[in-house]
mmCIF file of N, CA, C and O in Angstrom:
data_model
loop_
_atom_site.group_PDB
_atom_site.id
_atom_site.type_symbol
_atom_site.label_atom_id
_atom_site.label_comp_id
_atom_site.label_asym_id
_atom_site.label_seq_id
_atom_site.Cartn_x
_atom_site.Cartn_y
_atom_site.Cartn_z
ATOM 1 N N UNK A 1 -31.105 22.310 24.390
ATOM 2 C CA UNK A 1 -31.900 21.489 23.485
ATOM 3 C C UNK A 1 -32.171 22.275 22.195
ATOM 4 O O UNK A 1 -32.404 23.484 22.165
ATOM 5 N N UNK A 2 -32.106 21.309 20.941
ATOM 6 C CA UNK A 2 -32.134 22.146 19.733
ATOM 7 C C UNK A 2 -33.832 22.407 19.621
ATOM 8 O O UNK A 2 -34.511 21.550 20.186
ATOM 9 N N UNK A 3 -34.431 23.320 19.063
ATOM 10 C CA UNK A 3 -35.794 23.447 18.860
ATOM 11 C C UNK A 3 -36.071 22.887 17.434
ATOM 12 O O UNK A 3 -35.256 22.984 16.516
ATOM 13 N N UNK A 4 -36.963 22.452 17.356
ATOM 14 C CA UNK A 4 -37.547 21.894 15.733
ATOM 15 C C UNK A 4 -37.236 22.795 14.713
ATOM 16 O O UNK A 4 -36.557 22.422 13.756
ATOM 17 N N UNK A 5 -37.684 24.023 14.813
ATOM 18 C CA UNK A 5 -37.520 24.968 13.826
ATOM 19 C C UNK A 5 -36.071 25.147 13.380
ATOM 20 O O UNK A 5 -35.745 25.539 12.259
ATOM 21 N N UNK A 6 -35.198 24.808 14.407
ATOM 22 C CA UNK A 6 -33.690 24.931 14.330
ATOM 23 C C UNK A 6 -33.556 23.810 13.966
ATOM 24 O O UNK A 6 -34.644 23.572 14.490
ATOM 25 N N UNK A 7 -33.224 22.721 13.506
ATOM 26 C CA UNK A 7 -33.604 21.227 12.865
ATOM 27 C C UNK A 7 -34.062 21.666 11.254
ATOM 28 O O UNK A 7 -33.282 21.744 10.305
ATOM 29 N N UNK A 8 -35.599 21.939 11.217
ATOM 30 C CA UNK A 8 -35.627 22.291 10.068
ATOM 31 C C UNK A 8 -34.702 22.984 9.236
ATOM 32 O O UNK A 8 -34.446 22.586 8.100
ATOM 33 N N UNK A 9 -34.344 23.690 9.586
ATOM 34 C CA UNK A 9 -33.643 24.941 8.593
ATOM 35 C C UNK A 9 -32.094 24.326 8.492
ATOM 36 O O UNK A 9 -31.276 24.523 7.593
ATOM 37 N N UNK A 10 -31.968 23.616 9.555
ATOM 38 C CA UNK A 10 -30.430 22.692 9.084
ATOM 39 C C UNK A 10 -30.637 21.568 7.714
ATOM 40 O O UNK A 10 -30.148 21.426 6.594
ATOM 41 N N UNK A 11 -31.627 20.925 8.534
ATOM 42 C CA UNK A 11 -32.140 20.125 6.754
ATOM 43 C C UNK A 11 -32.212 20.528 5.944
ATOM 44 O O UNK A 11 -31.718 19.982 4.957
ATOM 45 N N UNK A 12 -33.034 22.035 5.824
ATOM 46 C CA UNK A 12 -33.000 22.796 4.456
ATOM 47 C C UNK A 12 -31.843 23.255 4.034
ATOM 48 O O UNK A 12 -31.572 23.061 2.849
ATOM 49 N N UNK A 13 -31.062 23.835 4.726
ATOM 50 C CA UNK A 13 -29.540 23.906 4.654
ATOM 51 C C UNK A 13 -28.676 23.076 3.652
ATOM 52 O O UNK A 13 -28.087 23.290 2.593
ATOM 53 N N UNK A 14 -28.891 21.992 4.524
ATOM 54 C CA UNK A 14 -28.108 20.588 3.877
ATOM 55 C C UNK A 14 -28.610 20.105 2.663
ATOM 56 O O UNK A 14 -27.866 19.447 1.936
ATOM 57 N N UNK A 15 -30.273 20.444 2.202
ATOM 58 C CA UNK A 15 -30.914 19.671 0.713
ATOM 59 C C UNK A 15 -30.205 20.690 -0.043
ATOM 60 O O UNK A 15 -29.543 20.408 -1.041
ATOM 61 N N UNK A 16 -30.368 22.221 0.551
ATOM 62 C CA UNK A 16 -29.973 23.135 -0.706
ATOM 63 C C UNK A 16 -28.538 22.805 -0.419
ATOM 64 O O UNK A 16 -28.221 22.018 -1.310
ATOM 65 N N UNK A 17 -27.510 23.003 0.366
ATOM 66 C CA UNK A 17 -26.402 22.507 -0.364
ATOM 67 C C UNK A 17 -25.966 20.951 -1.169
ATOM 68 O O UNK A 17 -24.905 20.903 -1.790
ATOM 69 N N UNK A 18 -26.659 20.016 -1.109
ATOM 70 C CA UNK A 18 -26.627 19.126 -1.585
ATOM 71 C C UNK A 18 -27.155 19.742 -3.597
ATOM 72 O O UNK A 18 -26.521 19.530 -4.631
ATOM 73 N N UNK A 19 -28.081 20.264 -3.469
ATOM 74 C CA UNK A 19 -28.503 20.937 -5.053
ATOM 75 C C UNK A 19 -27.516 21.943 -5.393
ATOM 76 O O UNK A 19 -27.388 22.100 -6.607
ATOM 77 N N UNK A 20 -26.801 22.649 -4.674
ATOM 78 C CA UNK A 20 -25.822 23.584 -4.865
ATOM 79 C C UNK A 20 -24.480 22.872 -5.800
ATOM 80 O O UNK A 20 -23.761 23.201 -6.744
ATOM 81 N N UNK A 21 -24.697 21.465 -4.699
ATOM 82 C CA UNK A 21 -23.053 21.245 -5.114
ATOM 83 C C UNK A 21 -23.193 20.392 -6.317
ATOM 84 O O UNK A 21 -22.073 19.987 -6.627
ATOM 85 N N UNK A 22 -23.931 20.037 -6.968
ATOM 86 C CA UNK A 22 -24.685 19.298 -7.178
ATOM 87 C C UNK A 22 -24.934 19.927 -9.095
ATOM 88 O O UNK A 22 -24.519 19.401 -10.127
ATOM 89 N N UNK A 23 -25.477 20.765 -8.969
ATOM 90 C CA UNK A 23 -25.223 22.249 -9.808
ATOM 91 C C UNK A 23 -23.794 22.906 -10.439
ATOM 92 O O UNK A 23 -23.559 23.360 -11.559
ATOM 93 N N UNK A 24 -22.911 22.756 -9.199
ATOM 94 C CA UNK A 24 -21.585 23.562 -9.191
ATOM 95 C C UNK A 24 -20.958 22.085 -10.108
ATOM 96 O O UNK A 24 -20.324 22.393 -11.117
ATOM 97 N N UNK A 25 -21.067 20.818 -9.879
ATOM 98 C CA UNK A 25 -20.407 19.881 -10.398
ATOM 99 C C UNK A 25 -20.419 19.369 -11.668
ATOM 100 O O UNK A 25 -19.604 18.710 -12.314
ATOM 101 N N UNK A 26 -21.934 19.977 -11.982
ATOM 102 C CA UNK A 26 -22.045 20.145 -13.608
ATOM 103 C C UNK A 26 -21.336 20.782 -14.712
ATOM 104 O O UNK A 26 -20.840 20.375 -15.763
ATOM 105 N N UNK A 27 -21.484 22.255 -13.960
ATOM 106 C CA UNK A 27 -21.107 23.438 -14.475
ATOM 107 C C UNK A 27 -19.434 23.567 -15.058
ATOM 108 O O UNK A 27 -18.391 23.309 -14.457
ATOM 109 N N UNK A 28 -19.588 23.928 -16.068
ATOM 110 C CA UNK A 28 -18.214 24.063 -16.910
ATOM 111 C C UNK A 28 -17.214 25.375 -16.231
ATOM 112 O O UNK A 28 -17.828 26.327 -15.751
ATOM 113 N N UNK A 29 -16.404 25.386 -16.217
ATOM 114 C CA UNK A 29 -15.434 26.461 -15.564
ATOM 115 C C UNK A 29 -14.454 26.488 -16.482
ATOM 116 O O UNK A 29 -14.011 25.384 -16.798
ATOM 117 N N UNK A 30 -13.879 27.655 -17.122
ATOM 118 C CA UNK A 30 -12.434 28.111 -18.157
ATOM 119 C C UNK A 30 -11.592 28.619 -17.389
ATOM 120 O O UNK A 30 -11.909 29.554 -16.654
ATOM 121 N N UNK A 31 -10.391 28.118 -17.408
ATOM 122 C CA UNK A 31 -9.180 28.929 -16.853
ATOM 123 C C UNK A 31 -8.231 29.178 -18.694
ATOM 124 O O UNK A 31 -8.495 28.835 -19.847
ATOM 125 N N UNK A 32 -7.271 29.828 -18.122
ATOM 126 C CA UNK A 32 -6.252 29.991 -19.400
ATOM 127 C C UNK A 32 -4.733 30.869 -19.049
ATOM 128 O O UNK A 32 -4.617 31.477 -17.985
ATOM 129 N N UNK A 33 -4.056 30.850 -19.678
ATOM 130 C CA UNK A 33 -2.617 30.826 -19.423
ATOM 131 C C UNK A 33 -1.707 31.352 -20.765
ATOM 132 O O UNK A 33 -1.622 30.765 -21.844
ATOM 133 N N UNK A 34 -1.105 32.529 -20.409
ATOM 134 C CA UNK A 34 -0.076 33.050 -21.717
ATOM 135 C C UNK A 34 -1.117 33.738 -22.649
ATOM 136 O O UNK A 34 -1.203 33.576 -23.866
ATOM 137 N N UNK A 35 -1.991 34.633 -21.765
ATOM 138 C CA UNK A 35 -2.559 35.510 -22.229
ATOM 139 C C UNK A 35 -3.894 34.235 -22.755
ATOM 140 O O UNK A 35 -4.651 33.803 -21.886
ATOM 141 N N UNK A 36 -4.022 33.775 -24.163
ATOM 142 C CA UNK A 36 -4.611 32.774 -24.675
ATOM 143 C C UNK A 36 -4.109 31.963 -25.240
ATOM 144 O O UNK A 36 -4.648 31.466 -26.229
ATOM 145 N N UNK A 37 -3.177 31.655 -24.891
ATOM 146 C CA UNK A 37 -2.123 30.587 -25.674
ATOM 147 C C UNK A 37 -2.997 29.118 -25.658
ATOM 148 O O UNK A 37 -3.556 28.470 -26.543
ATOM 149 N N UNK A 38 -2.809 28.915 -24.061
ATOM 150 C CA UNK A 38 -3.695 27.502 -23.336
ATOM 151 C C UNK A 38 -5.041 28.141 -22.893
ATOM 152 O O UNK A 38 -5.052 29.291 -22.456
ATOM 153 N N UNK A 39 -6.178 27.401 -23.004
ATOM 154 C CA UNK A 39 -7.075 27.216 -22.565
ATOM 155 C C UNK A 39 -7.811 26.362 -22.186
ATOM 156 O O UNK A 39 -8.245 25.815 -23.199
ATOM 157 N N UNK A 40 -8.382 25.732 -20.973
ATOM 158 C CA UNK A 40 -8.621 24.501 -20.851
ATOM 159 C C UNK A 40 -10.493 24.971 -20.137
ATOM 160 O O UNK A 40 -11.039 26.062 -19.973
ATOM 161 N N UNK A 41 -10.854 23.867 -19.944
ATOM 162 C CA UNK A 41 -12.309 23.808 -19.400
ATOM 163 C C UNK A 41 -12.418 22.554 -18.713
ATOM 164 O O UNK A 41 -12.129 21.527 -19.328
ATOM 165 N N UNK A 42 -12.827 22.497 -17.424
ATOM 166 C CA UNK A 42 -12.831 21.661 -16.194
ATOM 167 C C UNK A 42 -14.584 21.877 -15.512
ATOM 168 O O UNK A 42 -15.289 22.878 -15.381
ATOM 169 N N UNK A 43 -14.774 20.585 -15.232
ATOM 170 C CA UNK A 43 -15.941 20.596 -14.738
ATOM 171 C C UNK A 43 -16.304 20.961 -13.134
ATOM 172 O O UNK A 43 -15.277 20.706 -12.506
ATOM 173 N N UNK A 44 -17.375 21.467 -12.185
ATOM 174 C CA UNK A 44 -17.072 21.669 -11.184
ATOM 175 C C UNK A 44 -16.309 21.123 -10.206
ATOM 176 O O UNK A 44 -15.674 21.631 -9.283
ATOM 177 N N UNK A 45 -16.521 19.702 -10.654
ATOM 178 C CA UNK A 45 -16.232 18.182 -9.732
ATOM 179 C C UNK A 45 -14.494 18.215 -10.270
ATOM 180 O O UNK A 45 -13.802 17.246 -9.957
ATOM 181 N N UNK A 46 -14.027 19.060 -10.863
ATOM 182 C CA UNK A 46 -12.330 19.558 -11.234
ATOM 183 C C UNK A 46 -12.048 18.083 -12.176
ATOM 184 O O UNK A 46 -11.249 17.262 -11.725
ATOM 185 N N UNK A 47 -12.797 17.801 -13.577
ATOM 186 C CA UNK A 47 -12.874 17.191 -13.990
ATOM 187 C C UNK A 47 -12.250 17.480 -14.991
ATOM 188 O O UNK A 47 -12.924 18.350 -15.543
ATOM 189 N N UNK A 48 -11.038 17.213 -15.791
ATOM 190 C CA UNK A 48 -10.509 18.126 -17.155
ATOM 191 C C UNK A 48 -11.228 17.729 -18.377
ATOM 192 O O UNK A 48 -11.044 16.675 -18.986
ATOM 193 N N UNK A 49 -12.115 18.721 -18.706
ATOM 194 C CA UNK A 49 -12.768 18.289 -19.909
ATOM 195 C C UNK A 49 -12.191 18.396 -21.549
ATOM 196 O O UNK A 49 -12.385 17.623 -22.487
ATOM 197 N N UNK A 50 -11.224 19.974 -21.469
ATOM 198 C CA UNK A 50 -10.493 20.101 -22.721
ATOM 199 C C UNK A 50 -9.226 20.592 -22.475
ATOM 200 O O UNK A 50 -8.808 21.123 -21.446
ATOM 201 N N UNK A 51 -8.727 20.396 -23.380
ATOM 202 C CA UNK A 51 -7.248 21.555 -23.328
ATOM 203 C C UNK A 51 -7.057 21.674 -24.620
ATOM 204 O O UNK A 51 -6.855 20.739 -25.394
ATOM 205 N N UNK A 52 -7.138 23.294 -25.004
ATOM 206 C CA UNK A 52 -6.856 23.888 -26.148
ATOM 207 C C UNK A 52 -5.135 24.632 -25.563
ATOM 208 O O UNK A 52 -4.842 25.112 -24.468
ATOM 209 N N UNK A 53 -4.245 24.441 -26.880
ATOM 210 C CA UNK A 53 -3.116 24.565 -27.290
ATOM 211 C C UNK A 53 -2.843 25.475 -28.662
ATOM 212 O O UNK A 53 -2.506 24.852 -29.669
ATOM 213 N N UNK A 54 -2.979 26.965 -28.742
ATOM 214 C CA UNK A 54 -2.561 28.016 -29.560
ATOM 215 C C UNK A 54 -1.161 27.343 -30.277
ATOM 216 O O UNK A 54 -0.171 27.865 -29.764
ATOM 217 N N UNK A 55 -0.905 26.632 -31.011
ATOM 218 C CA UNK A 55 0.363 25.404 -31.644
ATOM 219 C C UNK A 55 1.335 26.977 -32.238
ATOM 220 O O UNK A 55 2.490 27.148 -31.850
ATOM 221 N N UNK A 56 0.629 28.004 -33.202
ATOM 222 C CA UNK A 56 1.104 28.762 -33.602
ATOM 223 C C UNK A 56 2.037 30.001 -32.991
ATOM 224 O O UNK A 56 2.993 30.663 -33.397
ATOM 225 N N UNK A 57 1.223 29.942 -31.788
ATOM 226 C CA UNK A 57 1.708 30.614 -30.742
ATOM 227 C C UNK A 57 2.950 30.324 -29.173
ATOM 228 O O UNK A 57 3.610 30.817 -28.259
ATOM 229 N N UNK A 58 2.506 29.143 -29.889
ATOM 230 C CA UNK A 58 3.883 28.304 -28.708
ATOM 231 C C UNK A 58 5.394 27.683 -29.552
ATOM 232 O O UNK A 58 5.269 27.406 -30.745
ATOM 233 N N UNK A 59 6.566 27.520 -28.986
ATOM 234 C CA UNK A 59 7.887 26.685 -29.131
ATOM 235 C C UNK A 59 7.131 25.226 -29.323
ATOM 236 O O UNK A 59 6.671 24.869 -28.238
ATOM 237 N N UNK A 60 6.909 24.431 -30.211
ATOM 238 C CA UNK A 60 6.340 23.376 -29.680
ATOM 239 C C UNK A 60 8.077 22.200 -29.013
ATOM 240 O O UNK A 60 8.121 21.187 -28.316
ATOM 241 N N UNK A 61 9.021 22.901 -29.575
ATOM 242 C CA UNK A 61 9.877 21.619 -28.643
ATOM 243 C C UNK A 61 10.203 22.275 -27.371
ATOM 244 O O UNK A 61 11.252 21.854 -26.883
ATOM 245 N N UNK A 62 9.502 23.343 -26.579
ATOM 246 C CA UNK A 62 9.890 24.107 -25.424
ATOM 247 C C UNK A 62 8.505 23.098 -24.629
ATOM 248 O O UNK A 62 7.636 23.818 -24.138
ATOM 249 N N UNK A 63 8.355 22.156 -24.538
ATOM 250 C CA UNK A 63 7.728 21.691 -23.521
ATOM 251 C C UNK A 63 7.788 21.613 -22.105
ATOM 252 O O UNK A 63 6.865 21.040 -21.526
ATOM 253 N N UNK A 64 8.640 22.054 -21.517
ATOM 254 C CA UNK A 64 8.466 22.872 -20.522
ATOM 255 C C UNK A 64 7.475 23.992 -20.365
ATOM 256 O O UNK A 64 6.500 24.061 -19.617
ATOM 257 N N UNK A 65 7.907 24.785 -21.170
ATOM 258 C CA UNK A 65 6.585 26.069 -20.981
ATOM 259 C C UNK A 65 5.490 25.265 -21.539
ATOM 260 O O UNK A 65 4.548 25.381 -20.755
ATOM 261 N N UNK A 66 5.232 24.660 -22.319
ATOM 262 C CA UNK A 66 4.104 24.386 -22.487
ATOM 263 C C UNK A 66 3.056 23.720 -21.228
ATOM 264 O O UNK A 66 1.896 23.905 -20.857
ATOM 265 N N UNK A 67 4.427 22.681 -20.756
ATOM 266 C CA UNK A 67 3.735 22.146 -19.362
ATOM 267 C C UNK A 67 3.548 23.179 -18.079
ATOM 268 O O UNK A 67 3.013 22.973 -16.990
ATOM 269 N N UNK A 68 4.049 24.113 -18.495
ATOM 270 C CA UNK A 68 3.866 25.337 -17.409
ATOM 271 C C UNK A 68 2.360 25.692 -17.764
ATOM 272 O O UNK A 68 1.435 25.334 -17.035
ATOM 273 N N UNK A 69 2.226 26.212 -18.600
ATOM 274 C CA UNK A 69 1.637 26.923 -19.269
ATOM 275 C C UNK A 69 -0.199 26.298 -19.155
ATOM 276 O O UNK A 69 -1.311 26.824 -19.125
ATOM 277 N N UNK A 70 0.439 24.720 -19.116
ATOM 278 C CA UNK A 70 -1.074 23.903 -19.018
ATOM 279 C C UNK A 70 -1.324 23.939 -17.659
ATOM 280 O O UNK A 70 -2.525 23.787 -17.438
ATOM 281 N N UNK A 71 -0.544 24.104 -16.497
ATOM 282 C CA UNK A 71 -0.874 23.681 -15.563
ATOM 283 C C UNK A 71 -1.221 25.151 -14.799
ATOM 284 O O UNK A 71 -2.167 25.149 -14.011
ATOM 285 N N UNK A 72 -0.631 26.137 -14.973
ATOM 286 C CA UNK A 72 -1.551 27.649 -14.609
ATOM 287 C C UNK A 72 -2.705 27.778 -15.278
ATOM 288 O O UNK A 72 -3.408 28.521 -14.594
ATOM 289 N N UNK A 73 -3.426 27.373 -16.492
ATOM 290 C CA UNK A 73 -3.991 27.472 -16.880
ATOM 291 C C UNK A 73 -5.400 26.302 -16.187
ATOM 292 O O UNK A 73 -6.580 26.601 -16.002
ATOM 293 N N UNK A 74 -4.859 25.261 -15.992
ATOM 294 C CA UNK A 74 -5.976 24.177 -14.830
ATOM 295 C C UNK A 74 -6.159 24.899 -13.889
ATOM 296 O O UNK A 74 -7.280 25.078 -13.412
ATOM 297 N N UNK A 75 -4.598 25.704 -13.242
ATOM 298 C CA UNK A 75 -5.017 26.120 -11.566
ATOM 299 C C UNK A 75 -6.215 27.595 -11.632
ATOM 300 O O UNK A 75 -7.095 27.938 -10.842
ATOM 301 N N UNK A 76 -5.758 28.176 -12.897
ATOM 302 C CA UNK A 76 -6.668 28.976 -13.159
ATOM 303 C C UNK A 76 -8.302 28.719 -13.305
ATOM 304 O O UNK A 76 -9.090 29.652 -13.150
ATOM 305 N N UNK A 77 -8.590 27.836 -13.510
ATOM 306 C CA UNK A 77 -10.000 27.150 -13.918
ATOM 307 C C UNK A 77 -10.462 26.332 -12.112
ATOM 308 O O UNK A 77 -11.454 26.480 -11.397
ATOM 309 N N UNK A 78 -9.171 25.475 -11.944
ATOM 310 C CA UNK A 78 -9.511 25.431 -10.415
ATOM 311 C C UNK A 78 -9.946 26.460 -9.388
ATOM 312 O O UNK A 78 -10.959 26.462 -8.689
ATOM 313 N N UNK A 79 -9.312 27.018 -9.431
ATOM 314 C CA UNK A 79 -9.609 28.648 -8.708
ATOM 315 C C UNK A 79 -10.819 29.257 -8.700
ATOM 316 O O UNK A 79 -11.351 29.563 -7.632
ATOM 317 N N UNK A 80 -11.265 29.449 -9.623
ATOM 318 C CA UNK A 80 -12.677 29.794 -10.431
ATOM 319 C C UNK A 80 -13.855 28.375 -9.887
ATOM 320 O O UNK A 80 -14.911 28.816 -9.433
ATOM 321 N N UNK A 81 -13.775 27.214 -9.900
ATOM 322 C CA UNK A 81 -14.293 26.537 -9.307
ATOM 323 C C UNK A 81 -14.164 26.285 -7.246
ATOM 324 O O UNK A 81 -14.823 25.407 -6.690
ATOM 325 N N UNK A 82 -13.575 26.878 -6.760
ATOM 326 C CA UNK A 82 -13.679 27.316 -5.648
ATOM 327 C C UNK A 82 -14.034 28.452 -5.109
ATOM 328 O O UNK A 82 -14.734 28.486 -4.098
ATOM 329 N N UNK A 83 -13.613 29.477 -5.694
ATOM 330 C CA UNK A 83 -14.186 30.508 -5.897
ATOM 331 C C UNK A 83 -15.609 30.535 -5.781
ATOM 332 O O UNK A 83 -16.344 31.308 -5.167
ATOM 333 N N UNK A 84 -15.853 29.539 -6.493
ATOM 334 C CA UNK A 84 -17.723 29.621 -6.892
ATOM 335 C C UNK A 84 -18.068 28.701 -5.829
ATOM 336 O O UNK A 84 -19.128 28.966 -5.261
ATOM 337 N N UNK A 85 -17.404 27.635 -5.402
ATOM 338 C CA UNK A 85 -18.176 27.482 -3.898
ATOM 339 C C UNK A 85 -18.199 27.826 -2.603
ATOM 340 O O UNK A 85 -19.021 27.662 -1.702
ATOM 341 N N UNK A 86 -16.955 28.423 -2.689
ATOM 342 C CA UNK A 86 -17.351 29.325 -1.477
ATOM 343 C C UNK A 86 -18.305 30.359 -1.319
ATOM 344 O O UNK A 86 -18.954 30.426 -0.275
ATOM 345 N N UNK A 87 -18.527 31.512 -2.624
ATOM 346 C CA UNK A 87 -19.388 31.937 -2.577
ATOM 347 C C UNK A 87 -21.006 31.579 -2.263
ATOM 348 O O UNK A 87 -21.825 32.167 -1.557
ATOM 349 N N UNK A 88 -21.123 30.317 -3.120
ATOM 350 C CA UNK A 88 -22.191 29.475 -2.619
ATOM 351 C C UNK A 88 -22.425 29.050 -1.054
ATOM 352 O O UNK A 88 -23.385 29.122 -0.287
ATOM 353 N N UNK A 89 -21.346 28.667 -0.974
ATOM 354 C CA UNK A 89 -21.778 28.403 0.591
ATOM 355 C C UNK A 89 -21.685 29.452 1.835
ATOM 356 O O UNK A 89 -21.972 29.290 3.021
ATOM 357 N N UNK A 90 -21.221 30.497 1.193
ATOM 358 C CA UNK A 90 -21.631 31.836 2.101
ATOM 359 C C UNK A 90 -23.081 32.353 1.937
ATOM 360 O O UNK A 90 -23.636 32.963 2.850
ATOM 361 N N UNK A 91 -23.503 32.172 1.105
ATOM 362 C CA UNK A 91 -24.938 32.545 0.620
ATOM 363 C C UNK A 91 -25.763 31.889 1.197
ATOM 364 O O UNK A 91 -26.806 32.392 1.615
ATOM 365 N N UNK A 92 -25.419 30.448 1.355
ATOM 366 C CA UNK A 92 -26.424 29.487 2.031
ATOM 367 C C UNK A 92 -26.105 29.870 3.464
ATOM 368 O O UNK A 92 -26.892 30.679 3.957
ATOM 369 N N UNK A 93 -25.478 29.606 3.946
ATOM 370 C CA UNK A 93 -24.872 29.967 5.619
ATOM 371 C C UNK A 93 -25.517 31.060 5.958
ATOM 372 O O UNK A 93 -26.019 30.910 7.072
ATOM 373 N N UNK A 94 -25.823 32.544 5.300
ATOM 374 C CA UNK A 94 -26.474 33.431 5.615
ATOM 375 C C UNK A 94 -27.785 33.340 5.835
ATOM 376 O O UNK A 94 -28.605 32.704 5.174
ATOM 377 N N UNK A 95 -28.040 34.295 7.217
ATOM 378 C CA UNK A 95 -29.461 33.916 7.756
ATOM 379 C C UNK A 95 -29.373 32.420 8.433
ATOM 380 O O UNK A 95 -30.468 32.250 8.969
ATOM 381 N N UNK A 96 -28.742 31.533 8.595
ATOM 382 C CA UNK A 96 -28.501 30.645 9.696
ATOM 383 C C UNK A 96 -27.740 31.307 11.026
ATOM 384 O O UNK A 96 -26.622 31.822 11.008
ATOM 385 N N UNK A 97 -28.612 31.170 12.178
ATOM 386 C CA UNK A 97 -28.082 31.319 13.458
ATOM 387 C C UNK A 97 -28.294 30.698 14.585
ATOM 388 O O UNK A 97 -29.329 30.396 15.178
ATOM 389 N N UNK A 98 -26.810 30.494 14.882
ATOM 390 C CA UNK A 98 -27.291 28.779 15.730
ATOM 391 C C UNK A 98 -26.949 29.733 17.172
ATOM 392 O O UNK A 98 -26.108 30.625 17.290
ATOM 393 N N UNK A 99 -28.027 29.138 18.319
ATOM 394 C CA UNK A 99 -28.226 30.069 19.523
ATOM 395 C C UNK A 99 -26.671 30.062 20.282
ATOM 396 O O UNK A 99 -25.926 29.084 20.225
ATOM 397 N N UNK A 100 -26.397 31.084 20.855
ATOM 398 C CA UNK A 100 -25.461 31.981 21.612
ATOM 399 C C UNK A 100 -24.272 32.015 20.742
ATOM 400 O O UNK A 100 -23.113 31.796 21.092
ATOM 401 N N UNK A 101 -24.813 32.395 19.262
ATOM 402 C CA UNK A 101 -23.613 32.523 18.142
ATOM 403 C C UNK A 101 -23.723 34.070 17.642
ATOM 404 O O UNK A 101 -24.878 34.225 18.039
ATOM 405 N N UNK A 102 -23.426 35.196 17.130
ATOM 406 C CA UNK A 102 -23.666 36.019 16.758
ATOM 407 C C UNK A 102 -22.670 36.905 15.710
ATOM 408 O O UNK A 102 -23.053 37.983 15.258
#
C-alpha cells in the first residue's frame, strides 16, 4: 500500500514537472552550423522561430549545403533542447524513492 506522504510528493513531482516543462517550452534555444554561417533559434516545444543565413558566406546556388547546413544547425538547437530536459527531469527525480527501489 502506497502511504500518503508517498502520494504527496508524486503530485508534487508531477505540478513541478508540469511548470518545468512548461518553462522549458517557452524558452528560446540556438543551435548553428558552418562555424556561423546558419543560425537558427527554436523554441522548447522544437518550434522554429528563425533562421539566419550568413548569404556572404555561403554558394548561394550550392543549395544543398545550404540545406545541410540548415538542418545540423536545427539538430543542433534540438539537442540543446533535450539536453535541457533531461537534465530537468533528473533534478526533479532526485530525492524521489519509491519503496524496495534503491
Amino acid at each position: 500500500m502506497i502511504n500518503p506522504q508517498m502520494i504527496k510528493k508524486i503530485q508534487q513531482m508531477q505540478e513541478d514537472l508540469k511548470k518545468a516543462q512548461a518553462e522549458i517550452n517557452a524558452s528560446t534555444f540556438f543551435g548553428q552550423a558552418g562555424g556561423s554561417v546558419v543560425k537558427v533559434a527554436v523554441k522548447g516545444s522544437k518550434e522554429v522561430i528563425s533562421i539566419e543565413i550568413k548569404k556572404d558566406e555561403v554558394d548561394i546556388n550550392d543549395v544543398d549545403m545550404i540545406q545541410d547546413l540548415i538542418v545540423a544547425a536545427l539538430n543542433d538547437a534540438f539537442r540543446k533542447v533535450d539536453r535541457e530536459m533531461e537534465e530537468t527531469l533528473g533534478s526533479l527525480a532526485q530525492g524521489i524513492q519509491f519503496p524496495g527501489m534503491y
